[in-house]
mmCIF file of C-alpha atoms in Angstrom:
data_model
loop_
_atom_site.group_PDB
_atom_site.id
_atom_site.type_symbol
_atom_site.label_atom_id
_atom_site.label_comp_id
_atom_site.label_asym_id
_atom_site.label_seq_id
_atom_site.Cartn_x
_atom_site.Cartn_y
_atom_site.Cartn_z
ATOM 1 C CA GLY A 1 37.134 137.842 -76.728
ATOM 2 C CA GLU A 2 40.239 138.077 -75.068
ATOM 3 C CA GLY A 3 42.387 135.710 -72.823
ATOM 4 C CA ASN A 4 44.408 132.536 -73.694
ATOM 5 C CA GLY A 5 41.888 130.886 -76.044
ATOM 6 C CA PRO A 6 39.414 128.250 -75.971
ATOM 7 C CA ILE A 7 38.969 126.052 -73.024
ATOM 8 C CA ASP A 8 40.941 122.958 -73.379
ATOM 9 C CA HIS A 9 38.867 120.197 -71.494
ATOM 10 C CA PHE A 10 41.834 118.037 -71.283
ATOM 11 C CA HIS A 11 44.286 120.462 -69.982
ATOM 12 C CA GLU A 12 44.706 118.089 -66.654
ATOM 13 C CA LEU A 13 46.054 115.165 -68.952
ATOM 14 C CA ARG A 14 48.726 117.217 -70.656
ATOM 15 C CA GLY A 15 52.131 115.901 -69.948
ATOM 16 C CA ALA A 16 50.543 112.747 -68.223
ATOM 17 C CA ALA A 17 52.515 110.559 -70.905
ATOM 18 C CA SER A 18 51.518 107.624 -68.863
ATOM 19 C CA ILE A 19 47.778 108.041 -70.033
ATOM 20 C CA VAL A 20 47.374 106.847 -73.391
ATOM 21 C CA PRO A 21 43.729 105.975 -74.956
ATOM 22 C CA ALA A 22 43.400 102.606 -75.759
ATOM 23 C CA SER A 23 42.936 101.244 -79.305
ATOM 24 C CA TRP A 24 39.694 100.024 -80.728
ATOM 25 C CA SER A 25 40.879 96.478 -80.749
ATOM 26 C CA THR A 26 42.176 96.603 -77.185
ATOM 27 C CA LEU A 27 38.842 97.618 -75.818
ATOM 28 C CA ALA A 28 36.805 94.965 -77.894
ATOM 29 C CA TRP A 29 39.359 92.227 -76.946
ATOM 30 C CA GLU A 30 38.767 93.078 -73.442
ATOM 31 C CA GLN A 31 34.878 93.476 -73.491
ATOM 32 C CA ALA A 32 35.164 89.714 -74.983
ATOM 33 C CA ALA A 33 36.997 88.512 -71.857
ATOM 34 C CA ALA A 34 33.807 86.263 -70.415
ATOM 35 C CA VAL A 35 33.546 84.755 -74.082
ATOM 36 C CA ARG A 36 37.366 83.939 -74.327
ATOM 37 C CA ALA A 37 37.372 82.202 -70.877
ATOM 38 C CA ASP A 38 34.528 80.085 -71.775
ATOM 39 C CA VAL A 39 36.678 78.997 -74.733
ATOM 40 C CA ASP A 40 39.444 78.062 -72.449
ATOM 41 C CA GLU A 41 37.339 76.123 -70.366
ATOM 42 C CA LEU A 42 35.920 73.851 -73.105
ATOM 43 C CA GLU A 43 36.749 70.318 -72.911
ATOM 44 C CA PHE A 44 37.741 70.456 -76.789
ATOM 45 C CA VAL A 45 40.166 73.008 -76.258
ATOM 46 C CA ARG A 46 41.596 71.792 -73.071
ATOM 47 C CA GLY A 47 41.931 68.393 -74.582
ATOM 48 C CA LEU A 48 43.477 69.720 -77.763
ATOM 49 C CA GLY A 49 46.121 71.520 -75.959
ATOM 50 C CA GLU A 50 47.097 68.365 -73.778
ATOM 51 C CA GLY A 51 46.771 65.875 -76.470
ATOM 52 C CA THR A 52 43.742 63.862 -75.017
ATOM 53 C CA LEU A 53 41.256 65.280 -77.457
ATOM 54 C CA PRO A 54 39.418 62.074 -78.859
ATOM 55 C CA ARG A 55 40.524 61.537 -82.692
ATOM 56 C CA GLU A 56 36.882 61.549 -83.636
ATOM 57 C CA ALA A 57 36.197 65.045 -82.138
ATOM 58 C CA PHE A 58 39.115 66.378 -83.836
ATOM 59 C CA LEU A 59 38.298 65.048 -87.189
ATOM 60 C CA ARG A 60 34.461 66.492 -86.553
ATOM 61 C CA TYR A 61 36.167 69.978 -85.792
ATOM 62 C CA LEU A 62 38.529 69.760 -88.734
ATOM 63 C CA ALA A 63 35.379 68.865 -90.971
ATOM 64 C CA GLN A 64 33.510 71.763 -90.241
ATOM 65 C CA ASP A 65 36.818 73.952 -90.295
ATOM 66 C CA ALA A 66 37.051 73.036 -93.739
ATOM 67 C CA ILE A 67 33.986 74.318 -94.797
ATOM 68 C CA TYR A 68 34.354 77.570 -92.850
ATOM 69 C CA LEU A 69 37.325 78.456 -94.717
ATOM 70 C CA GLY A 70 35.757 77.653 -98.022
ATOM 71 C CA GLU A 71 33.396 80.593 -96.994
ATOM 72 C CA TYR A 72 35.984 82.434 -94.846
ATOM 73 C CA SER A 73 38.352 82.867 -97.852
ATOM 74 C CA ARG A 74 35.109 84.332 -99.882
ATOM 75 C CA VAL A 75 34.679 86.848 -97.357
ATOM 76 C CA LEU A 76 38.630 87.711 -97.276
ATOM 77 C CA ALA A 77 38.360 88.457 -100.704
ATOM 78 C CA LYS A 78 35.151 90.702 -100.090
ATOM 79 C CA ALA A 79 37.709 92.581 -97.764
ATOM 80 C CA SER A 80 40.358 92.756 -100.341
ATOM 81 C CA ALA A 81 37.810 94.356 -102.688
ATOM 82 C CA LEU A 82 36.653 96.834 -100.136
ATOM 83 C CA ALA A 83 40.091 97.729 -99.121
ATOM 84 C CA PRO A 84 41.138 101.328 -99.409
ATOM 85 C CA THR A 85 44.691 100.741 -99.975
ATOM 86 C CA PRO A 86 46.808 98.618 -102.279
ATOM 87 C CA GLU A 87 48.541 97.651 -99.178
ATOM 88 C CA GLU A 88 45.365 96.387 -97.448
ATOM 89 C CA GLN A 89 43.984 94.915 -100.533
ATOM 90 C CA THR A 90 47.258 92.818 -101.287
ATOM 91 C CA PHE A 91 46.906 91.717 -97.339
ATOM 92 C CA TRP A 92 43.471 90.493 -97.582
ATOM 93 C CA ALA A 93 43.932 88.733 -100.806
ATOM 94 C CA ARG A 94 47.047 86.847 -99.602
ATOM 95 C CA SER A 95 45.202 86.051 -96.427
ATOM 96 C CA ALA A 96 42.296 84.479 -98.600
ATOM 97 C CA GLU A 97 44.728 82.487 -100.564
ATOM 98 C CA SER A 98 46.555 81.077 -97.108
ATOM 99 C CA SER A 99 42.918 80.048 -96.028
ATOM 100 C CA ILE A 100 42.480 78.113 -99.176
ATOM 101 C CA VAL A 101 46.004 76.508 -99.773
ATOM 102 C CA GLU A 102 47.945 76.338 -96.273
ATOM 103 C CA GLU A 103 45.391 75.724 -93.746
ATOM 104 C CA ARG A 104 43.168 73.482 -95.865
ATOM 105 C CA ARG A 105 46.220 71.305 -96.313
ATOM 106 C CA LEU A 106 45.968 70.568 -92.879
ATOM 107 C CA HIS A 107 42.475 69.361 -93.156
ATOM 108 C CA GLU A 108 43.280 66.962 -96.296
ATOM 109 C CA SER A 109 46.215 65.296 -94.414
ATOM 110 C CA HIS A 110 43.765 64.218 -91.721
ATOM 111 C CA LEU A 111 40.473 63.786 -93.601
ATOM 112 C CA GLY A 112 41.416 62.851 -97.066
ATOM 113 C CA ALA A 113 38.445 63.425 -99.342
ATOM 114 C CA THR A 114 35.741 63.141 -96.364
ATOM 115 C CA VAL A 115 33.065 65.604 -97.137
ATOM 116 C CA ALA A 116 30.702 66.748 -94.520
ATOM 117 C CA ALA A 117 27.379 68.706 -94.224
ATOM 118 C CA PRO A 118 27.725 71.959 -92.593
ATOM 119 C CA ALA A 119 26.393 72.129 -89.354
ATOM 120 C CA PRO A 120 24.281 75.007 -88.035
ATOM 121 C CA GLN A 121 27.131 76.608 -86.020
ATOM 122 C CA THR A 122 29.126 76.578 -89.173
ATOM 123 C CA LEU A 123 26.356 78.054 -91.165
ATOM 124 C CA ALA A 124 25.657 80.701 -88.597
ATOM 125 C CA TYR A 125 29.118 81.912 -88.277
ATOM 126 C CA THR A 126 29.643 82.103 -92.201
ATOM 127 C CA ASN A 127 26.323 83.954 -92.535
ATOM 128 C CA HIS A 128 27.312 86.590 -90.100
ATOM 129 C CA LEU A 129 30.747 87.401 -91.766
ATOM 130 C CA HIS A 130 28.876 87.638 -95.196
ATOM 131 C CA ALA A 131 26.238 89.915 -93.686
ATOM 132 C CA SER A 132 29.280 91.995 -92.130
ATOM 133 C CA ALA A 133 30.308 93.119 -95.399
ATOM 134 C CA ARG A 134 27.990 96.115 -95.376
ATOM 135 C CA SER A 135 31.195 97.993 -94.955
ATOM 136 C CA TYR A 136 35.016 97.914 -94.936
ATOM 137 C CA ALA A 137 35.496 98.494 -91.254
ATOM 138 C CA GLU A 138 32.573 96.354 -90.081
ATOM 139 C CA LEU A 139 33.646 93.474 -92.162
ATOM 140 C CA VAL A 140 37.316 93.842 -90.833
ATOM 141 C CA ALA A 141 36.138 93.444 -87.206
ATOM 142 C CA ALA A 142 34.100 90.434 -88.051
ATOM 143 C CA LEU A 143 37.074 89.098 -89.715
ATOM 144 C CA LEU A 144 39.688 89.851 -86.872
ATOM 145 C CA PRO A 145 38.638 87.127 -84.143
ATOM 146 C CA CYS A 146 39.635 84.424 -86.407
ATOM 147 C CA PHE A 147 42.889 85.663 -86.601
ATOM 148 C CA TRP A 148 43.199 86.775 -82.963
ATOM 149 C CA LEU A 149 41.637 83.894 -80.987
ATOM 150 C CA TYR A 150 43.584 81.468 -82.746
ATOM 151 C CA THR A 151 46.792 83.235 -82.518
ATOM 152 C CA ASP A 152 46.065 83.449 -78.665
ATOM 153 C CA LEU A 153 45.357 79.801 -78.503
ATOM 154 C CA GLY A 154 48.250 78.712 -80.858
ATOM 155 C CA ILE A 155 50.739 80.706 -78.554
ATOM 156 C CA ARG A 156 49.553 79.407 -75.227
ATOM 157 C CA LEU A 157 48.865 75.883 -76.603
ATOM 158 C CA ALA A 158 52.449 75.621 -78.431
ATOM 159 C CA THR A 159 53.974 75.411 -75.111
ATOM 160 C CA ARG A 160 52.742 71.779 -74.709
ATOM 161 C CA ARG A 161 54.082 70.803 -77.989
ATOM 162 C CA HIS A 162 56.068 67.524 -78.217
ATOM 163 C CA ASP A 163 57.025 64.958 -80.913
ATOM 164 C CA GLU A 164 54.505 62.538 -79.908
ATOM 165 C CA HIS A 165 51.580 65.092 -79.637
ATOM 166 C CA PRO A 166 48.756 63.974 -81.779
ATOM 167 C CA TYR A 167 47.847 67.484 -82.688
ATOM 168 C CA ASP A 168 51.252 68.863 -83.178
ATOM 169 C CA ASP A 169 50.544 69.932 -86.670
ATOM 170 C CA TRP A 170 47.647 72.223 -85.631
ATOM 171 C CA LEU A 171 49.374 73.593 -82.747
ATOM 172 C CA ALA A 172 52.378 74.412 -85.077
ATOM 173 C CA MET A 173 50.171 76.038 -87.336
ATOM 174 C CA TYR A 174 48.501 78.607 -85.264
ATOM 175 C CA GLY A 175 51.641 79.113 -83.006
ATOM 176 C CA ASP A 176 53.820 79.970 -86.044
ATOM 177 C CA PRO A 177 55.239 83.670 -85.804
ATOM 178 C CA ALA A 178 53.940 84.128 -89.310
ATOM 179 C CA PHE A 179 50.524 83.975 -88.423
ATOM 180 C CA THR A 180 50.995 85.964 -85.419
ATOM 181 C CA ALA A 181 52.395 88.787 -87.380
ATOM 182 C CA ALA A 182 49.324 88.525 -89.945
ATOM 183 C CA THR A 183 47.142 88.912 -86.787
ATOM 184 C CA ALA A 184 48.932 92.000 -85.789
ATOM 185 C CA ARG A 185 48.635 93.491 -89.247
ATOM 186 C CA ALA A 186 44.940 92.509 -89.291
ATOM 187 C CA THR A 187 44.397 94.480 -85.630
ATOM 188 C CA GLU A 188 46.210 97.457 -87.050
ATOM 189 C CA ILE A 189 44.060 97.978 -90.098
ATOM 190 C CA ALA A 190 40.917 97.460 -87.761
ATOM 191 C CA ASP A 191 42.231 100.095 -85.455
ATOM 192 C CA ALA A 192 42.860 102.285 -88.457
ATOM 193 C CA ALA A 193 39.610 101.505 -89.595
ATOM 194 C CA ALA A 194 37.983 102.581 -86.205
ATOM 195 C CA LEU A 195 39.543 105.959 -86.273
ATOM 196 C CA GLU A 196 38.324 106.783 -89.579
ATOM 197 C CA ALA A 197 34.835 105.291 -88.681
ATOM 198 C CA GLY A 198 31.917 107.740 -86.889
ATOM 199 C CA PRO A 199 30.250 106.416 -83.751
ATOM 200 C CA ILE A 200 27.577 104.449 -85.554
ATOM 201 C CA GLU A 201 29.861 102.813 -87.438
ATOM 202 C CA ARG A 202 32.202 101.932 -84.743
ATOM 203 C CA ALA A 203 29.025 100.536 -82.577
ATOM 204 C CA ARG A 204 28.458 98.169 -85.820
ATOM 205 C CA MET A 205 32.176 97.180 -85.380
ATOM 206 C CA ASP A 206 31.964 96.410 -81.550
ATOM 207 C CA ALA A 207 28.813 94.300 -82.590
ATOM 208 C CA ALA A 208 30.611 92.513 -85.183
ATOM 209 C CA PHE A 209 33.817 91.636 -83.318
ATOM 210 C CA ALA A 210 31.503 90.448 -80.340
ATOM 211 C CA ARG A 211 29.324 88.472 -82.473
ATOM 212 C CA SER A 212 32.144 86.789 -84.382
ATOM 213 C CA MET A 213 33.729 85.801 -80.935
ATOM 214 C CA GLU A 214 30.512 84.249 -79.961
ATOM 215 C CA HIS A 215 30.506 81.983 -83.033
ATOM 216 C CA GLU A 216 34.339 80.923 -82.495
ATOM 217 C CA ARG A 217 32.933 79.874 -78.975
ATOM 218 C CA GLU A 218 30.138 77.918 -80.280
ATOM 219 C CA PHE A 219 32.384 76.322 -83.044
ATOM 220 C CA PHE A 220 34.585 74.970 -80.766
ATOM 221 C CA ALA A 221 31.992 73.976 -78.446
ATOM 222 C CA ARG A 222 29.997 71.860 -81.061
ATOM 223 C CA ALA A 223 33.230 69.875 -81.719
#
């Protein structure tokens, strides 16, 4: 009952300012490194950046993306309904609006009134997102890859933009600073949710994020 108090098991870390625990999102992104490398090597992604992607492949991708965005906006609305703060509610609601209005404008400019049937990969991805709405934290984790992977690709592929690039409007959209800022905010929200979650909930977040990354890979690969 005497002495300096309880044992501090982390006493050796005190004063080590360079040692900072990694955030949940950082770890999730690092654990998806193999999937991200697969995406980078896909013929579709390489051709999209180089501008050599066949037009029919791009239109096939856009047709499925239009279907995906319709469901994605509904899931974003679910996130808004589950959000614990007015600020987060507003963020997800605005993201839902953007997916319907701003991004689908790109699809309509290329596809016109063309309507396609959903591919198995599209259905699998959107079903996964809807199923992840069991809790706010899990849903946010499932939604994050669509923000983050597209931002990552958009920023890197935007370096290949030029006036004659056939897919310059796609590169401009996902390389836009406003979309990068939205991704950063979605990441902050996910990290905050992970801090509030218990170990079981964080494990579900890990699984939801990883599965969404895999679905993103399959979505690009199908195109």
